[in-house]
mmCIF file of C-alpha atoms in Angstrom:
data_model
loop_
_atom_site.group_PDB
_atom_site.id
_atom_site.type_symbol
_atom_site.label_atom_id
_atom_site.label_comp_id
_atom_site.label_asym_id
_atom_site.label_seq_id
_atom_site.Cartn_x
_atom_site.Cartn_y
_atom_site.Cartn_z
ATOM 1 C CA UNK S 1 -2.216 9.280 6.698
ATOM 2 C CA UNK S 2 -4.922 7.455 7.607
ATOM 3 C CA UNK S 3 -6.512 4.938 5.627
ATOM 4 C CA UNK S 4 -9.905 5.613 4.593
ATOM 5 C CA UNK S 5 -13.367 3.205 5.597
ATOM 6 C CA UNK S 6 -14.259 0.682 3.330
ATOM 7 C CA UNK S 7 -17.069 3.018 0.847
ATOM 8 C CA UNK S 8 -20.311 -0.078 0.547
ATOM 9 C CA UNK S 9 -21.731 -1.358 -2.482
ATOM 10 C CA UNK S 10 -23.569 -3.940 -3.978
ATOM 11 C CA UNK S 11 -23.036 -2.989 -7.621
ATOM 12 C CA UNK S 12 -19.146 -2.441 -7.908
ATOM 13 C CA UNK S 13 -15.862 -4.863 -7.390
ATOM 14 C CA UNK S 14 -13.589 -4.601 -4.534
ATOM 15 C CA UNK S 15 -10.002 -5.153 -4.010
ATOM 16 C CA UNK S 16 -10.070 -7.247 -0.827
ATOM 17 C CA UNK S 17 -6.849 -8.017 1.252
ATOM 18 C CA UNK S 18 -6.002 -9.113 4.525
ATOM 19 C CA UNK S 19 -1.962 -9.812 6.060
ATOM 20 C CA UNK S 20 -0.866 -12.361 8.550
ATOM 21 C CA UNK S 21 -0.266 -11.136 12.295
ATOM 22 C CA UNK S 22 3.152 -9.164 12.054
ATOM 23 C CA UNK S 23 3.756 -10.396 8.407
ATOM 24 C CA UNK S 24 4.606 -13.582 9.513
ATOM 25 C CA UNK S 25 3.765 -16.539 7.065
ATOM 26 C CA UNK S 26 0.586 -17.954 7.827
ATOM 27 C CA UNK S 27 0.999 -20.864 10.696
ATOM 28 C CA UNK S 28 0.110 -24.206 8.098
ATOM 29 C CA UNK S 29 1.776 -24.849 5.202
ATOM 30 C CA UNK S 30 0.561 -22.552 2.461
ATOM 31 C CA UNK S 31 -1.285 -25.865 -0.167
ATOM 32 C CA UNK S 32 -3.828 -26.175 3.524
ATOM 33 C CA UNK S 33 -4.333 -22.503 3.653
ATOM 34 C CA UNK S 34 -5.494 -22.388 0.241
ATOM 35 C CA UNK S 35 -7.318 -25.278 0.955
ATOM 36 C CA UNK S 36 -9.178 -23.656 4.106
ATOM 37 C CA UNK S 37 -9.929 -20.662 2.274
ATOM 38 C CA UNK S 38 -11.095 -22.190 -1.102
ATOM 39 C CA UNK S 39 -14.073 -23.453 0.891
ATOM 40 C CA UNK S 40 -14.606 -20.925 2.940
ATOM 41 C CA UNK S 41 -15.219 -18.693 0.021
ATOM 42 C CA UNK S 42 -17.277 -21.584 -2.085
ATOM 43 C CA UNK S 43 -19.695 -21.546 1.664
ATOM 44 C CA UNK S 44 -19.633 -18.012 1.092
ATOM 45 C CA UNK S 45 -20.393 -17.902 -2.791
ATOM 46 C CA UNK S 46 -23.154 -20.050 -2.183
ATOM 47 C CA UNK S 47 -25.140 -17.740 0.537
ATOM 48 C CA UNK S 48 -24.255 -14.351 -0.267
ATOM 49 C CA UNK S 49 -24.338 -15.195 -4.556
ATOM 50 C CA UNK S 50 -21.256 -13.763 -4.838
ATOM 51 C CA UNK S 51 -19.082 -13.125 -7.739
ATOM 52 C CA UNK S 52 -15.292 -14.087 -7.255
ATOM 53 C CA UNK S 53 -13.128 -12.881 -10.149
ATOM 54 C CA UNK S 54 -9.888 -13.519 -8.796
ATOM 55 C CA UNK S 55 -8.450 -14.661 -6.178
ATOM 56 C CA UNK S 56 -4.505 -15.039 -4.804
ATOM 57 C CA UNK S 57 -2.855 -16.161 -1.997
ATOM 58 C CA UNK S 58 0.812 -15.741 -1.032
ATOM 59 C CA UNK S 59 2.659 -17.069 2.422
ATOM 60 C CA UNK S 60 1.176 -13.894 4.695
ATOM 61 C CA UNK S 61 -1.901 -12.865 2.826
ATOM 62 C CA UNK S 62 -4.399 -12.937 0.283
ATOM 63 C CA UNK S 63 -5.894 -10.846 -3.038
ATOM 64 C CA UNK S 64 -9.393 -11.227 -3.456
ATOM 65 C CA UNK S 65 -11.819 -9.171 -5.962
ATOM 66 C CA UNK S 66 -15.015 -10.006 -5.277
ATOM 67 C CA UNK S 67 -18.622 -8.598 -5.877
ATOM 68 C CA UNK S 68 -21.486 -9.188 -2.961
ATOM 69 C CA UNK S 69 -24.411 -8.257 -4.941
ATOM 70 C CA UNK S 70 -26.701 -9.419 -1.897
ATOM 71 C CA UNK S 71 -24.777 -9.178 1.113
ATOM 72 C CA UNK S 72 -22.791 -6.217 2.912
ATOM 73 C CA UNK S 73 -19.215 -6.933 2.340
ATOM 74 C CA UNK S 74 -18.333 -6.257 5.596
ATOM 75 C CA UNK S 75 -20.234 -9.448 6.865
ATOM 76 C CA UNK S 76 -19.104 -11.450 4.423
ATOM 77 C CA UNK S 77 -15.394 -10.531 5.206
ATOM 78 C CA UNK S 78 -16.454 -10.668 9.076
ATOM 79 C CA UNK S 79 -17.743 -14.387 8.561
ATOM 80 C CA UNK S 80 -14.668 -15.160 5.654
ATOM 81 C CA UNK S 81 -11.960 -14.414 7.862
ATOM 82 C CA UNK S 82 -13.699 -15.030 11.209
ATOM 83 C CA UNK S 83 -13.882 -18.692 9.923
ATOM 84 C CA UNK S 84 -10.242 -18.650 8.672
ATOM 85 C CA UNK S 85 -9.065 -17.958 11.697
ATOM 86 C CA UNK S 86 -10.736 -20.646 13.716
ATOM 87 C CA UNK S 87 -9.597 -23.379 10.911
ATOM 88 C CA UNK S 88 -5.954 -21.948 11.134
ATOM 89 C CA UNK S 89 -5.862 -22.030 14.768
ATOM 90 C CA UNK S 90 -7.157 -25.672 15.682
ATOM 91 C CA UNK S 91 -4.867 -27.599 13.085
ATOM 92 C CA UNK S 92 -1.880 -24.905 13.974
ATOM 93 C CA UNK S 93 -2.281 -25.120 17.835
ATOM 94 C CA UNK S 94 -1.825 -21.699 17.730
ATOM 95 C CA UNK S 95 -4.099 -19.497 20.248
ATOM 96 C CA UNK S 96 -3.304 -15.756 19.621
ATOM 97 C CA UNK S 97 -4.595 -14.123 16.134
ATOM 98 C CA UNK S 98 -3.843 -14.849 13.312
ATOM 99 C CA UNK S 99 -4.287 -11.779 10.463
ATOM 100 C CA UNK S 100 -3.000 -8.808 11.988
ATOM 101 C CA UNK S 101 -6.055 -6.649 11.856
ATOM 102 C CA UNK S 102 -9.211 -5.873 9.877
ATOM 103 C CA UNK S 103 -9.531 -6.664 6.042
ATOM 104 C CA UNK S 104 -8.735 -3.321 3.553
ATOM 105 C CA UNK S 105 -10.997 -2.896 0.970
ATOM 106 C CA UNK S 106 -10.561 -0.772 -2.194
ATOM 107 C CA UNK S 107 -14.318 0.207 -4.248
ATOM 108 C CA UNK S 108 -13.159 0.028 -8.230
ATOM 109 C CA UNK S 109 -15.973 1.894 -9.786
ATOM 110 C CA UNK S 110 -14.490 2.098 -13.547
ATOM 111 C CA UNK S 111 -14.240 -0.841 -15.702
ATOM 112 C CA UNK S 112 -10.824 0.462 -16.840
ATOM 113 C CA UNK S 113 -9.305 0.296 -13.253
ATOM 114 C CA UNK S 114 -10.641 -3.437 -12.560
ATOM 115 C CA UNK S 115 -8.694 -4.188 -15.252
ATOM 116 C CA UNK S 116 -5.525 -2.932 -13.767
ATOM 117 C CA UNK S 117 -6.685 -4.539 -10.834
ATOM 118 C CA UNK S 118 -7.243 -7.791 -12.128
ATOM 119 C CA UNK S 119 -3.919 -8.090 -13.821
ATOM 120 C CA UNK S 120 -2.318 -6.374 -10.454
ATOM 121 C CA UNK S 121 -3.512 -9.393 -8.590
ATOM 122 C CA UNK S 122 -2.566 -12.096 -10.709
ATOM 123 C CA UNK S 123 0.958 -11.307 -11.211
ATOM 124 C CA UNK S 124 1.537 -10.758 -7.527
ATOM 125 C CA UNK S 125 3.628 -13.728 -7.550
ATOM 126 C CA UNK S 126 5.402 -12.741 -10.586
ATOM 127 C CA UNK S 127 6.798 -9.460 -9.301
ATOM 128 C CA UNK S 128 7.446 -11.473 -5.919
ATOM 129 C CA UNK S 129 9.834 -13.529 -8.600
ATOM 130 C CA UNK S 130 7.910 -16.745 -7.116
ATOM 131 C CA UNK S 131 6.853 -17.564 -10.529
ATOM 132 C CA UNK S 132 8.035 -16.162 -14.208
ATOM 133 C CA UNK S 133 4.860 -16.846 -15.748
ATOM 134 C CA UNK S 134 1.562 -15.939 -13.397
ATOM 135 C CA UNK S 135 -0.576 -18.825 -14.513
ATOM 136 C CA UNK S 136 2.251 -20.746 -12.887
ATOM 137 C CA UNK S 137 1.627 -20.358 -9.453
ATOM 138 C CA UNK S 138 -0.399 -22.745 -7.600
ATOM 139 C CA UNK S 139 -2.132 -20.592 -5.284
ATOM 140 C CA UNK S 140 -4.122 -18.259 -7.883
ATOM 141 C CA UNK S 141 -7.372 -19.021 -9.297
ATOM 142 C CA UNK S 142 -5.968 -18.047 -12.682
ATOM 143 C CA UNK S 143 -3.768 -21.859 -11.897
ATOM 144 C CA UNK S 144 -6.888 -23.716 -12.351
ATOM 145 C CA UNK S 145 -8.327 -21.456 -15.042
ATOM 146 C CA UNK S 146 -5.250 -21.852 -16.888
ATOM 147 C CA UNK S 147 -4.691 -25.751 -16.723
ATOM 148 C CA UNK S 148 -8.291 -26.740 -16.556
ATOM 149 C CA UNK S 149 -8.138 -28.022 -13.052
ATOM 150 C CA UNK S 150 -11.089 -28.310 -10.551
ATOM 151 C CA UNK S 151 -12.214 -25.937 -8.151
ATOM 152 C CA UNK S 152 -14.432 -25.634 -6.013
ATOM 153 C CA UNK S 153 -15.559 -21.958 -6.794
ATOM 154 C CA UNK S 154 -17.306 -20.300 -9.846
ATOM 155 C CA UNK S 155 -14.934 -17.344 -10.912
ATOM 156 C CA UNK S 156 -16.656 -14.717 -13.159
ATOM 157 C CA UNK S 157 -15.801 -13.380 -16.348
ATOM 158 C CA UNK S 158 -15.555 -10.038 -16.043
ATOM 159 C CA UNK S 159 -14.981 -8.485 -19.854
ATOM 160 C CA UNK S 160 -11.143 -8.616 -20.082
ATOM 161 C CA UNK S 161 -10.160 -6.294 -22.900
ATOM 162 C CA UNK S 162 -9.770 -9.406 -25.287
ATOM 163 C CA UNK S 163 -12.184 -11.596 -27.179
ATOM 164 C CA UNK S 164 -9.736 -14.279 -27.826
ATOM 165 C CA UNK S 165 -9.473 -17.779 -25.871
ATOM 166 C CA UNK S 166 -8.191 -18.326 -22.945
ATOM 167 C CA UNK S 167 -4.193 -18.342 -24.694
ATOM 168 C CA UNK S 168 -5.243 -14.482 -25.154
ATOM 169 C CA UNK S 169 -6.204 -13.757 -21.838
ATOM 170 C CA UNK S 170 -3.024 -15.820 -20.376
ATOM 171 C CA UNK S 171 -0.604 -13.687 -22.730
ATOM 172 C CA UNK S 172 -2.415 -10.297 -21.695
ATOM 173 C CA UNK S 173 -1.661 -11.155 -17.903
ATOM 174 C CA UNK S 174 1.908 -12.108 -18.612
ATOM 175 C CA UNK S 175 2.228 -8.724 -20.445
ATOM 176 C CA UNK S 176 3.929 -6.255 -17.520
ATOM 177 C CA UNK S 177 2.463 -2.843 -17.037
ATOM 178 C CA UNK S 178 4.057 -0.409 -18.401
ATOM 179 C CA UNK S 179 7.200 1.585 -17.102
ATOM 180 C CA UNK S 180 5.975 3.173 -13.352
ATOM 181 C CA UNK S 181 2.189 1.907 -14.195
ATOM 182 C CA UNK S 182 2.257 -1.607 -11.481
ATOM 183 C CA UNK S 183 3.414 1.289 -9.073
ATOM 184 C CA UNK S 184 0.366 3.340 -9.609
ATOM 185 C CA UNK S 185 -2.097 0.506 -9.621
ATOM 186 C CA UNK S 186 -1.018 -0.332 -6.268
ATOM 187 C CA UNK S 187 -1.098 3.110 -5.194
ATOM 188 C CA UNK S 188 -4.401 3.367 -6.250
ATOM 189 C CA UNK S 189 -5.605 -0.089 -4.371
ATOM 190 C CA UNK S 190 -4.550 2.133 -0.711
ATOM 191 C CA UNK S 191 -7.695 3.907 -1.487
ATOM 192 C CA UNK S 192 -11.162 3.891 -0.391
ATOM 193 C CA UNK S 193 -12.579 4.619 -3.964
ATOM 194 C CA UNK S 194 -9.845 3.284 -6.303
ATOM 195 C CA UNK S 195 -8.344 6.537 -8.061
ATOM 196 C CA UNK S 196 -5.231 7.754 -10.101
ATOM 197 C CA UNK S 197 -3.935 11.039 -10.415
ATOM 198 C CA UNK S 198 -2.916 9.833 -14.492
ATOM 199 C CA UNK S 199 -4.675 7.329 -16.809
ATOM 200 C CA UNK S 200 -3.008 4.369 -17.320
ATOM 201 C CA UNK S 201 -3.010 1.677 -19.871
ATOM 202 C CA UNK S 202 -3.825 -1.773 -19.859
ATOM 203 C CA UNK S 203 -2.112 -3.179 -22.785
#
């Protein structure tokens, strides 16, 4: 089946990913690529306002939720990987593309599904056993969160389900979904409109 258009809004999240041409790793080493795309989105975040709650990057694409609360998110994906793609290709030498088609974009309209979302994203590298822990890995806005590092981008708070410090919010992402839930998350993110046929939790 098909997949759906990208549904707009300026008030809700998205779930925001983009592959590599055939799922090859991106052409630089992975450290520039996160480079190149950390300030893409920081020149991004500074015209459009917009609110970055996560962001992840693994060797043939990226996870990004994001919020444009005053641009269309298809121009700010146009210009984000548009940009990218330029930077990739002149220190690369490559000429021919390099993502393998348009971005896919998920809408999460319920606070209870960004959730999932949020911790989906951030133990990407976990379940791809790159990491055991997901504040470990390098390439993951949750890195710098987690070890007080700078970056170059504001990432928003967006109301985890815990009032404690950070160690709180650390051990809530390094608690896996339960049994068949991970599945249905990412299930869920193939959608235009984020939906599940059965409530999950998020403890």
């Amino acid at each position: 089946m098909a997949r759906q258009p990208v549904v707009r809004s300026n008030e809700h999240y998205y779930h925001l990913t983009g592959r590599s041409n055939n799922k090859e790793n991106f052409y630089l080493p992975t450290s520039r690529v996160w480079e190149i795309m950390i300030r893409k989105l920081h020149l991004l975040q500074m015209e459009f306002d917009l609110c970055i709650a996560g962001f992840v990057l693994m060797d043939n694409h990226f996870h990004l939720i994001l919020l444009t609360p005053t641009g269309p998110i298809d121009k700010v994906m146009y210009f984000f990987m548009k940009d990218v793609t330029k930077s990739i290709q002149k220190e690369s030498g490559r000429v021919n593309k390099i993502f393998g088609g348009r971005y896919k974009g998920c809408l999460i309209r319920d606070q209870r599904y960004l959730l999932n979302a949020f911790k989906y994203v951030y133990r990407n590298p976990v379940r791809a056993k790159i990491v055991e822990r997901a504040e470990e890995y390098r390439f993951s806005t949750l890195h710098f969160i987690a070890y007080h590092e700078p970056l170059n981008l504001k990432v928003i708070n967006i109301h985890l389900p815990t009032n404690e410090s950070l160690t709180g919010l650390i051990q809530w992402l390094n608690t896996d979904f339960q049994k068949n839930d991970s599945d249905r998350v990412k299930w869920g993110l193939t959608r235009s409109v984020f939906q599940l046929k059965k409530q999950l939790t998020h403890t």
